[in-house]
Coordinates of C-alpha atoms and ligand atoms in Angstrom, one line a residue:
X3 CA -146.2 124.1 18.2
X4 CA -147.6 120.7 19.2
X5 CA -148.0 117.9 16.6
X6 CA -151.8 118.2 16.8
X7 CA -151.9 121.9 15.8
X8 CA -152.7 122.3 12.1
X9 CA -150.8 124.7 9.9
X10 CA -153.0 127.0 7.9
X11 CA -152.5 128.7 4.6
X12 CA -153.7 132.3 5.4
X13 CA -154.1 135.3 3.1
X14 CA -154.0 138.4 5.4
X15 CA -155.4 141.5 3.7
X16 CA -155.0 144.9 5.3
X17 CA -154.7 148.5 4.2
X18 CA -151.6 149.3 6.3
X19 CA -148.8 147.3 8.0
X20 CA -145.8 148.5 10.0
X21 CA -143.1 149.2 9.1
X22 CA -144.2 149.7 5.4
X23 CA -147.0 152.1 6.0
X24 CA -148.8 153.2 9.2
X25 CA -151.4 155.6 10.3
X26 CA -152.5 153.9 13.5
X27 CA -152.8 150.6 15.4
X28 CA -154.1 148.6 12.5
X29 CA -150.6 148.8 11.0
X30 CA -149.0 147.6 14.3
X31 CA -151.3 144.6 14.3
X32 CA -150.9 143.8 10.6
X33 CA -147.1 144.1 11.0
X34 CA -146.9 141.9 14.1
X35 CA -149.6 139.3 14.0
X36 CA -148.6 137.7 10.7
X37 CA -145.0 137.4 12.0
X38 CA -146.3 135.7 15.2
X39 CA -148.4 133.3 13.1
X40 CA -145.4 132.6 10.8
X41 CA -143.4 131.9 13.9
X42 CA -146.0 129.2 14.7
X43 CA -145.3 127.7 11.3
X44 CA -148.4 128.9 9.5
X45 CA -148.1 129.6 5.8
X46 CA -149.2 133.2 5.7
X47 CA -149.0 135.9 3.1
X48 CA -149.7 139.6 3.7
X49 CA -151.6 141.6 1.0
X50 CA -151.2 145.4 0.9
X51 CA -151.9 148.1 -1.6
X52 CA -148.6 149.3 -3.3
X53 CA -148.5 152.8 -1.9
X54 CA -145.1 154.5 -2.7
X55 CA -143.8 154.1 0.9
X56 CA -144.7 150.4 0.9
X57 CA -142.9 149.9 -2.4
X58 CA -139.8 151.7 -1.2
X59 CA -139.8 149.8 2.1
X60 CA -139.8 146.4 0.3
X61 CA -136.2 145.4 -0.4
X62 CA -135.8 144.2 -4.0
X63 CA -139.5 143.7 -4.9
X64 CA -140.0 141.0 -7.5
X65 CA -142.7 140.7 -10.1
X66 CA -145.5 138.3 -9.0
X67 CA -147.9 138.3 -11.9
X68 CA -150.3 140.6 -13.8
X69 CA -154.1 140.5 -14.4
X70 CA -157.0 142.6 -15.2
X71 CA -159.7 143.2 -12.6
X72 CA -162.7 145.5 -12.3
X73 CA -161.4 147.5 -15.2
X74 CA -157.9 148.0 -13.9
X75 CA -154.5 146.5 -14.8
X76 CA -153.0 145.0 -11.6
X77 CA -149.5 143.9 -11.0
X78 CA -148.4 142.0 -7.9
X79 CA -145.1 142.8 -6.4
X80 CA -143.6 140.4 -3.9
X81 CA -141.1 140.7 -1.1
X82 CA -140.7 140.2 2.6
X83 CA -142.0 142.4 5.4
X84 CA -138.8 144.1 6.7
X85 CA -137.4 142.4 9.7
X86 CA -139.5 139.3 9.3
X87 CA -139.9 136.2 7.2
X88 CA -143.4 137.1 6.2
X89 CA -144.1 137.2 2.5
X90 CA -145.7 140.4 1.3
X91 CA -147.7 140.9 -1.9
X92 CA -148.3 144.5 -2.9
X93 CA -151.2 145.3 -5.2
X94 CA -149.8 147.6 -7.7
X95 CA -152.3 149.7 -9.6
X96 CA -150.6 153.2 -10.0
X97 CA -153.9 154.9 -11.0
X98 CA -155.2 154.2 -7.5
X99 CA -152.3 153.7 -5.2
X100 CA -149.2 155.6 -6.5
X101 CA -149.8 158.6 -4.2
X102 CA -147.5 159.6 -1.4
X103 CA -148.5 160.5 2.2
X104 CA -151.5 159.2 4.1
X105 CA -153.1 156.2 2.5
X106 CA -156.6 157.4 3.0
X107 CA -156.4 161.2 2.9
X108 CA -155.3 163.6 0.3
X109 CA -153.0 166.6 1.0
X110 CA -156.1 168.7 2.0
X111 CA -156.8 166.2 4.9
X112 CA -160.0 164.9 3.2
X113 CA -160.5 161.4 2.1
X114 CA -159.3 160.7 -1.5
X115 CA -162.4 161.2 -3.7
X116 CA -161.9 157.7 -5.3
X117 CA -161.5 155.7 -2.0
X118 CA -164.4 153.6 -3.0
X119 CA -162.7 152.6 -6.2
X120 CA -159.3 152.2 -4.5
X121 CA -160.5 149.8 -1.8
X122 CA -163.1 148.1 -4.0
X123 CA -160.1 147.1 -6.2
X124 CA -158.1 146.0 -3.2
X125 CA -161.0 143.9 -1.9
X126 CA -161.5 142.5 -5.4
X127 CA -157.8 141.4 -5.6
X128 CA -158.1 139.7 -2.2
X129 CA -161.2 137.9 -3.3
X130 CA -159.7 137.0 -6.6
X131 CA -156.5 135.5 -5.2
X132 CA -158.5 133.6 -2.5
X133 CA -161.3 132.3 -4.7
X134 CA -161.9 129.6 -7.3
X135 CA -160.7 131.7 -10.2
X136 CA -157.4 132.5 -8.6
X137 CA -154.4 132.7 -11.0
X138 CA -152.2 131.5 -8.0
X139 CA -151.3 127.9 -7.5
X140 CA -151.1 128.7 -3.7
X141 CA -154.6 129.0 -2.4
X142 CA -155.5 130.1 1.1
X143 CA -157.7 128.1 3.4
X144 CA -158.3 131.3 5.4
X145 CA -158.9 134.8 4.2
X146 CA -158.3 137.2 7.0
X147 CA -159.7 140.7 6.3
X148 CA -159.3 143.8 8.4
X149 CA -161.6 146.9 8.6
X150 CA -163.8 148.4 5.9
X151 CA -161.1 148.7 3.3
X152 CA -161.3 144.9 2.8
X153 CA -164.9 144.5 3.7
X154 CA -166.1 143.7 0.2
X155 CA -163.9 140.6 -0.1
X156 CA -166.0 138.3 1.9
X157 CA -169.1 139.6 0.1
X158 CA -167.6 139.0 -3.3
X159 CA -166.7 135.5 -2.4
X160 CA -170.1 134.6 -1.0
X161 CA -171.2 132.9 -4.2
X162 CA -167.9 131.2 -4.9
X163 CA -168.2 127.4 -4.3
X164 CA -164.4 127.2 -3.8
X165 CA -164.2 130.1 -1.4
X166 CA -161.9 129.8 1.7
X167 CA -163.1 130.3 5.2
X168 CA -163.2 134.0 5.9
X169 CA -162.5 136.0 9.1
X170 CA -163.2 139.7 9.4
X171 CA -161.6 141.7 12.2
X172 CA -163.1 145.0 13.3
X173 CA -160.5 147.4 14.5
X174 CA -162.9 150.3 14.6
X175 CA -166.6 150.2 13.9
X176 CA -166.8 153.9 13.5
X177 CA -165.0 153.8 10.1
X178 CA -167.5 152.1 7.8
X179 CA -166.6 153.0 4.2
X180 CA -169.9 154.6 3.4
X181 CA -170.6 155.7 -0.2
X182 CA -173.7 156.6 -2.2
X183 CA -175.8 154.3 -4.3
X184 CA -174.4 156.0 -7.4
X185 CA -170.9 154.9 -6.2
X186 CA -172.2 151.3 -5.6
X187 CA -173.6 151.3 -9.2
X188 CA -170.4 152.7 -10.6
X189 CA -168.4 150.0 -9.0
X190 CA -170.2 147.4 -10.9
X191 CA -170.8 145.2 -7.9
X192 CA -173.4 142.4 -8.1
X193 CA -176.8 143.9 -7.9
X194 CA -177.8 141.2 -5.3
X195 CA -175.4 143.0 -2.9
X196 CA -177.7 146.0 -2.8
X197 CA -179.9 144.8 0.0
X198 CA -180.3 145.5 3.6
X199 CA -179.0 142.1 4.4
X200 CA -175.8 142.8 2.4
X201 CA -174.1 146.2 1.7
X202 CA -177.0 148.6 1.8
X203 CA -177.0 150.8 4.9
X204 CA -179.7 153.6 5.4
X205 CA -179.8 154.3 1.6
X206 CA -176.0 154.2 1.2
X207 CA -173.5 151.4 0.9
X208 CA -171.2 150.5 3.7
X209 CA -168.1 148.4 2.8
X210 CA -167.8 147.2 6.4
X211 CA -171.1 145.4 6.1
X212 CA -169.6 143.0 3.5
X213 CA -167.3 141.7 6.3
X214 CA -170.0 141.8 9.0
X215 CA -172.7 140.0 7.0
X216 CA -170.6 137.6 4.9
X217 CA -167.5 136.5 6.8
X218 CA -167.7 133.1 8.5
X219 CA -166.3 134.6 11.7
X220 CA -166.1 138.2 12.9
X221 CA -163.9 139.3 15.7
X222 CA -162.9 142.5 17.3
X223 CA -159.7 143.5 19.1
X224 CA -160.7 143.1 22.7
X225 CA -163.4 141.1 24.6
X226 CA -164.7 144.3 26.1
X227 CA -165.3 146.0 22.7
X228 CA -166.9 142.8 21.4
X229 CA -169.5 143.2 24.1
X230 CA -169.9 146.9 23.7
X231 CA -170.6 146.9 20.0
X232 CA -173.7 144.8 20.6
X233 CA -175.3 148.0 22.2
X234 CA -176.6 151.1 20.5
X235 CA -174.1 153.3 22.4
X236 CA -171.1 151.7 20.7
X237 CA -172.7 149.9 17.7
X238 CA -172.5 152.9 15.3
X239 CA -175.8 151.7 13.8
X240 CA -174.5 148.2 13.2
X241 CA -175.4 146.7 16.6
X242 CA -178.6 145.1 15.2
X243 CA -176.6 143.2 12.6
X244 CA -173.9 142.3 15.1
X245 CA -176.5 141.0 17.5
X246 CA -177.9 138.9 14.7
X247 CA -174.4 137.5 14.2
X248 CA -173.5 137.3 17.8
X249 CA -172.8 133.6 17.7
X250 CA -170.0 134.3 15.2
X251 CA -168.5 137.3 17.0
X252 CA -165.7 137.2 19.5
X253 CA -163.0 139.4 20.9
X254 CA -159.2 138.8 20.9
X255 CA -157.0 141.3 22.6
X256 CA -154.2 142.7 20.5
X257 CA -150.6 142.0 21.4
X258 CA -147.7 144.3 21.1
X259 CA -144.4 143.8 19.4
X260 CA -142.1 143.2 22.3
X261 CA -138.9 143.5 20.3
X262 CA -139.9 147.0 19.0
X263 CA -141.2 148.1 22.3
X264 CA -138.5 146.9 24.8
X265 CA -137.3 149.4 27.3
X266 CA -134.1 147.4 27.9
X267 CA -133.1 147.5 24.2
X268 CA -134.8 150.6 22.8
X269 CA -132.5 152.5 20.5
X270 CA -134.7 155.6 20.6
X271 CA -134.4 156.3 24.3
X272 CA -131.6 158.0 26.4
X273 CA -131.2 155.2 29.0
X274 CA -132.3 151.6 28.8
X275 CA -134.1 150.2 31.9
X276 CA -136.2 147.3 33.1
X277 CA -138.4 146.4 36.1
X278 CA -135.3 145.4 38.0
X279 CA -133.3 148.5 36.9
X280 CA -136.1 151.1 37.4
X281 CA -133.7 153.7 38.8
X282 CA -132.2 154.1 35.4
X283 CA -135.6 155.3 34.0
X284 CA -135.4 158.8 35.4
X285 CA -132.6 159.8 32.9
X286 CA -135.2 159.5 30.2
X287 CA -137.5 161.9 32.0
X288 CA -134.7 164.5 32.4
X289 CA -133.6 164.1 28.8
X290 CA -137.2 164.6 27.5
X291 CA -137.8 167.6 29.8
X292 CA -134.6 169.2 28.4
X293 CA -135.4 168.3 24.8
X294 CA -138.9 169.8 25.0
X295 CA -138.1 172.9 27.0
X296 CA -139.9 171.7 30.1
X297 CA -138.6 172.6 33.5
X298 CA -136.1 169.9 34.5
X299 CA -137.4 168.3 37.7
X300 CA -137.5 164.6 38.4
X301 CA -140.0 165.2 41.3
X302 CA -142.7 166.7 39.1
X303 CA -145.3 164.2 37.9
X304 CA -144.9 164.1 34.1
X305 CA -148.0 163.0 32.1
X306 CA -148.0 162.1 28.4
X307 CA -150.3 161.3 25.5
X308 CA -149.5 160.1 22.0
X309 CA -152.1 159.5 19.3
X310 CA -154.5 160.6 16.7
X311 CA -156.2 163.9 17.8
X312 CA -159.7 162.9 17.1
X313 CA -162.9 162.8 19.1
X314 CA -162.6 159.1 19.8
X315 CA -159.5 159.7 21.9
X316 CA -161.1 162.1 24.4
X317 CA -158.8 165.0 23.5
X318 CA -161.6 167.4 24.6
X319 CA -161.5 165.8 28.1
X320 CA -157.7 166.2 28.2
X321 CA -158.0 169.9 27.3
X322 CA -160.7 170.3 29.9
X323 CA -158.7 168.9 32.8
X324 CA -155.4 170.5 31.8
X325 CA -155.7 173.7 33.8
X326 CA -156.5 171.7 36.9
X327 CA -153.4 169.5 36.2
X328 CA -151.3 172.7 36.1
X329 CA -152.8 173.9 39.4
X330 CA -151.6 170.6 40.9
X331 CA -148.1 171.2 39.6
X332 CA -148.0 168.5 37.0
X333 CA -146.3 168.6 33.5
X334 CA -147.8 167.3 30.3
X335 CA -146.3 166.3 26.9
X336 CA -148.6 165.6 23.9
X337 CA -147.6 164.2 20.6
X338 CA -150.0 163.7 17.7
X339 CA -152.0 165.0 14.8
X340 CA -155.5 165.0 13.6
X341 CA -158.4 167.4 13.6
X342 CA -157.2 171.0 13.2
X343 CA -159.3 172.4 16.1
X344 CA -157.8 169.9 18.6
X345 CA -154.3 170.7 17.3
X346 CA -154.9 174.4 17.7
X347 CA -156.4 174.2 21.2
X348 CA -153.5 172.1 22.5
X349 CA -151.0 174.4 21.0
X350 CA -152.8 177.4 22.6
X351 CA -152.6 175.6 26.0
X352 CA -148.9 175.0 25.5
X353 CA -148.3 178.7 24.9
X354 CA -150.4 179.4 28.1
X355 CA -148.2 177.1 30.2
X356 CA -144.6 177.5 29.0
X357 CA -142.1 175.1 30.5
X358 CA -145.0 172.9 31.8
X359 CA -146.9 171.8 28.7
X360 CA -145.2 170.7 25.5
X361 CA -147.2 169.9 22.4
X362 CA -145.7 168.4 19.3
X363 CA -147.9 168.2 16.2
X364 CA -146.8 165.5 13.8
X365 CA -145.8 161.9 13.7
X366 CA -142.6 160.6 15.2
X367 CA -142.0 157.0 16.2
X368 CA -138.8 158.0 18.0
X369 CA -140.6 160.6 20.1
X370 CA -143.4 158.2 20.9
X371 CA -140.8 155.8 22.4
X372 CA -139.1 158.6 24.3
X373 CA -142.4 159.7 25.8
X374 CA -143.3 156.2 26.9
X375 CA -139.8 155.9 28.6
X376 CA -140.0 159.3 30.2
X377 CA -143.5 159.9 31.5
X378 CA -144.8 158.8 34.9
X379 CA -148.4 158.7 33.7
X380 CA -149.8 158.0 30.3
X381 CA -153.3 159.5 29.7
X382 CA -155.9 157.7 27.6
X383 CA -159.3 159.3 28.2
X384 CA -160.8 157.7 25.0
X385 CA -164.5 157.8 24.7
X386 CA -164.3 154.4 23.0
X387 CA -161.3 152.3 22.4
X388 CA -161.5 148.9 20.5
X389 CA -158.2 147.9 21.9
X390 CA -155.6 150.6 22.2
X391 CA -151.9 149.8 22.0
X392 CA -150.4 152.8 23.8
X393 CA -151.6 151.6 27.2
X394 CA -149.9 148.3 26.6
X395 CA -146.7 150.1 25.5
X396 CA -147.0 152.3 28.7
X397 CA -147.4 149.3 30.9
X398 CA -144.3 147.8 29.5
X399 CA -142.4 151.1 29.9
X400 CA -143.6 151.7 33.4
X401 CA -145.6 154.8 32.5
X402 CA -148.7 154.1 34.5
X403 CA -151.8 154.4 32.2
X404 CA -154.7 156.5 33.4
X405 CA -157.6 155.4 31.3
X406 CA -161.4 155.6 30.8
X407 CA -162.9 152.2 31.7
X408 CA -163.9 151.3 28.2
X409 CA -163.1 148.7 25.5
X410 CA -159.6 147.3 25.4
X411 CA -158.5 149.8 28.1
X412 CA -160.8 148.2 30.6
X413 CA -159.4 144.8 29.7
X414 CA -155.8 145.8 30.3
X415 CA -155.6 148.4 33.0
X416 CA -156.8 147.8 36.5
X417 CA -157.4 149.9 39.6
X418 CA -159.5 147.8 42.0
X419 CA -157.7 148.7 45.2
X420 CA -155.8 145.5 45.0
X421 CA -152.1 144.6 45.2
X422 CA -152.2 143.8 41.5
X423 CA -153.3 147.3 40.4
X424 CA -151.3 148.5 37.3
X425 CA -152.8 151.9 36.6
X426 CA -155.6 154.3 37.2
X427 CA -159.1 153.9 35.8
X428 CA -162.1 156.3 35.7
X429 CA -165.6 155.1 35.2
X430 CA -167.3 157.8 33.0
X431 CA -165.9 160.0 30.2
X432 CA -166.3 163.1 32.4
X433 CA -163.7 165.7 33.4
X434 CA -164.7 165.3 37.0
X435 CA -164.0 161.5 36.9
X436 CA -160.7 162.0 35.1
X437 CA -159.6 164.6 37.6
X438 CA -160.5 162.3 40.5
X439 CA -158.3 159.6 38.9
X440 CA -155.5 162.2 38.5
X441 CA -155.8 163.1 42.2
X442 CA -155.5 159.4 43.1
X443 CA -152.4 159.3 40.9
X444 CA -150.9 162.3 42.7
X445 CA -151.6 160.7 46.1
X446 CA -149.7 157.5 45.0
X447 CA -146.9 159.7 43.6
X448 CA -146.4 161.0 47.1
X449 CA -145.6 157.4 48.2
X450 CA -142.6 156.4 46.1
X451 CA -142.4 152.8 47.2
X452 CA -146.2 152.3 46.4
X453 CA -145.7 154.0 43.0
X454 CA -142.8 151.7 42.2
X455 CA -144.8 148.7 43.2
X456 CA -147.5 149.6 40.8
X457 CA -144.9 150.3 38.1
X458 CA -143.5 146.8 38.5
X459 CA -147.0 145.3 38.3
X460 CA -147.4 147.2 35.0
X461 CA -144.1 146.1 33.6
X462 CA -144.8 142.5 34.5
X463 CA -147.8 142.1 32.3
X464 CA -147.2 139.9 29.2
X465 CA -148.9 141.4 26.2
X466 CA -146.7 139.7 23.6
X467 CA -148.4 138.4 20.5
X468 CA -147.8 134.7 21.3
X469 CA -151.0 134.3 23.3
X470 CA -153.2 136.3 20.9
X471 CA -151.8 134.3 17.9
X472 CA -152.9 131.1 19.5
X473 CA -156.4 132.6 19.9
X474 CA -156.4 133.5 16.2
X475 CA -155.5 129.9 15.4
X476 CA -158.6 128.8 17.4
X477 CA -160.7 131.3 15.6
X478 CA -159.4 130.1 12.2
X479 CA -160.4 126.5 13.2
X480 CA -163.9 127.7 14.0
X481 CA -164.1 129.6 10.7
X482 CA -163.0 126.4 8.8
X483 CA -165.6 124.4 10.6
X484 CA -168.3 126.9 9.6
X485 CA -167.0 126.8 6.0
X486 CA -167.3 123.0 6.0
X487 CA -170.8 123.3 7.3
X488 CA -171.9 125.8 4.7
X489 CA -170.3 123.6 2.0
X490 CA -172.5 120.7 3.0
X491 CA -175.5 123.0 3.2
X492 CA -174.7 124.1 -0.4
X493 CA -174.7 120.5 -1.6
X494 CA -178.2 119.3 -0.6
X495 CA -179.7 116.3 -2.3
X496 CA -181.7 118.5 -4.6
X497 CA -178.7 120.7 -5.5
X498 CA -179.6 124.5 -5.6
X499 CA -177.8 127.0 -3.5
X500 CA -178.9 130.4 -2.4
X501 CA -177.2 133.1 -4.4
X502 CA -175.2 135.6 -2.3
X503 CA -176.9 134.7 1.0
X504 CA -175.3 136.3 3.9
X505 CA -174.0 134.0 6.7
X506 CA -176.5 133.5 9.4
X507 CA -175.9 133.1 13.1
Ligands
ADP615 P1 -155.5 154.0 16.9 O1 -155.2 152.8 16.1 O2 -156.9 154.2 17.3 O3 -154.9 155.2 16.4 P2 -153.8 152.5 18.9 O4 -153.5 152.8 20.3 O5 -154.3 151.2 18.6 O6 -154.8 153.7 18.4 O7 -152.5 152.7 18.0 C1 -151.9 153.9 17.7 C2 -150.5 153.6 17.2 O8 -150.1 154.7 16.4 C3 -149.5 153.4 18.3 O9 -148.5 152.6 17.9 C4 -149.0 154.9 18.5 O10 -147.8 154.9 19.1 C5 -149.0 155.3 17.1 N1 -149.1 156.8 16.9 C6 -150.2 157.5 16.8 N2 -150.0 158.8 16.6 C7 -148.6 158.9 16.6 C8 -147.7 160.0 16.4 N3 -148.2 161.2 16.3 N4 -146.4 159.7 16.5 C9 -146.0 158.5 16.7 N5 -146.8 157.4 16.8 C10 -148.1 157.6 16.8
GLC616 C1 -158.1 150.8 15.8 C2 -158.6 151.2 17.2 C3 -157.6 150.9 18.3 C4 -156.9 149.5 18.1 C5 -156.3 149.5 16.7 C6 -155.6 148.2 16.3 O1 -157.5 151.9 15.2 O2 -159.0 152.5 17.3 O3 -158.2 150.8 19.6 O4 -155.9 149.3 19.0 O5 -157.3 149.7 15.7 O6 -156.5 147.1 16.5

């Protein structure tokens, strides 16, 4: 870090962070970005709800203070994010968070009925610790919030003269935290927030609007998605607001944790390998074929997919092209869980093609690593993808990604007919386009030297967090400049400030 780069005090609030608790890519980001910022000497603290898994994962949690907020008794527990030097503060409120399993869904697979209360409290704690009435001596200059679960925090701070600069990161605009007016009223939020410029959204409230309307800076997790969400096709009804705040919106590509995802030192895989020792890779393919009951054959093109089985991920397209993949002699392995109808359809296809299609329903970090190390192709036909991490893991593991040209996939995977190509890209989310890309993949597979060249290109890409962490630093600097500007605007000669005015521009 150069002498000139400032060191910021940052409160980083997220609803999940690997390895304490994870449902998707947000956890990977909230686990790795704070560590990358810490490595650059920033004074960062990670705030998470104290779900049972998170508590258990925190070695020797210590008491960090108690207070009452929004009608709840809250205790803070502090520790370190495992494997890092990042301080973690867990928001302990057993009535809301002491539930095992998925942080957002109950055992019936439906959202917990009190999610509004749960994440309103979490947002309130973030705002409380960051604002003028904080019981902490340590006060952040930057409050960095992620997704709807933290969206109320920037809104709650809007009228606080001592508020920090706020940054709101959109990981997925489709999840908005929408609740009824009755819920808004029950939460006891300032009445001024019930307005179209604030939280109100088509007669409901949307937590995410708190972040979008009130944060000093908004960003999303790839430059491509930052452009797409300004359009009605990808804006999920919020594109108008985002266009209004376009000057404050940017895109920063996620990184990946290159220590956790390192084919040369991965404890989960059968045989370590690297771009220079590519031949060692095939032992992983054979091991996976054996383990999953697929026909063991190194010459067959093995495709894989790992992820949430939801409409976003284009699972329907995958199912649609699967018979044609079989006709072409390919194999497929799928790991994931999600909507029951997708799980059932994939399991049915696995029964139809024994020895050629393997489907594992569930969540397994180890299996995800083994799939990346074994597959020749990694399929991501997502209809939209704010960033996507799996294609970056795939690049690093030499499993050539085959992706729909959208969002972060289009920013990381290239097929332009150039020497630098690192995967396969199809233009529209249509089975015909995907199949054409699969045929291009098969044609390249028939030319082993050309395939290996593309694999080496893929493995050469540097998607470590270092670069993205520097971009976040620059974003924090811009948020602080905005904060300074709004402070001077709040102190006009005649006094008088606007109550709860959303940020403009
Ligand atoms: P999203 O956040 O939309 O789910 P990302 O590609 O950003 O998509 O991140 C998904 C993360 O979750 C990756 O680290 C991926 O490996 C992991 N993941 C998703 N489903 C599973 C699963 N069933 N087993 C293991 N890891 C999974
Ligand atoms: C979201 C997006 C995914 C992104 C992840 C982490 O869950 O769906 O594309 O990679 O967040 O930012």
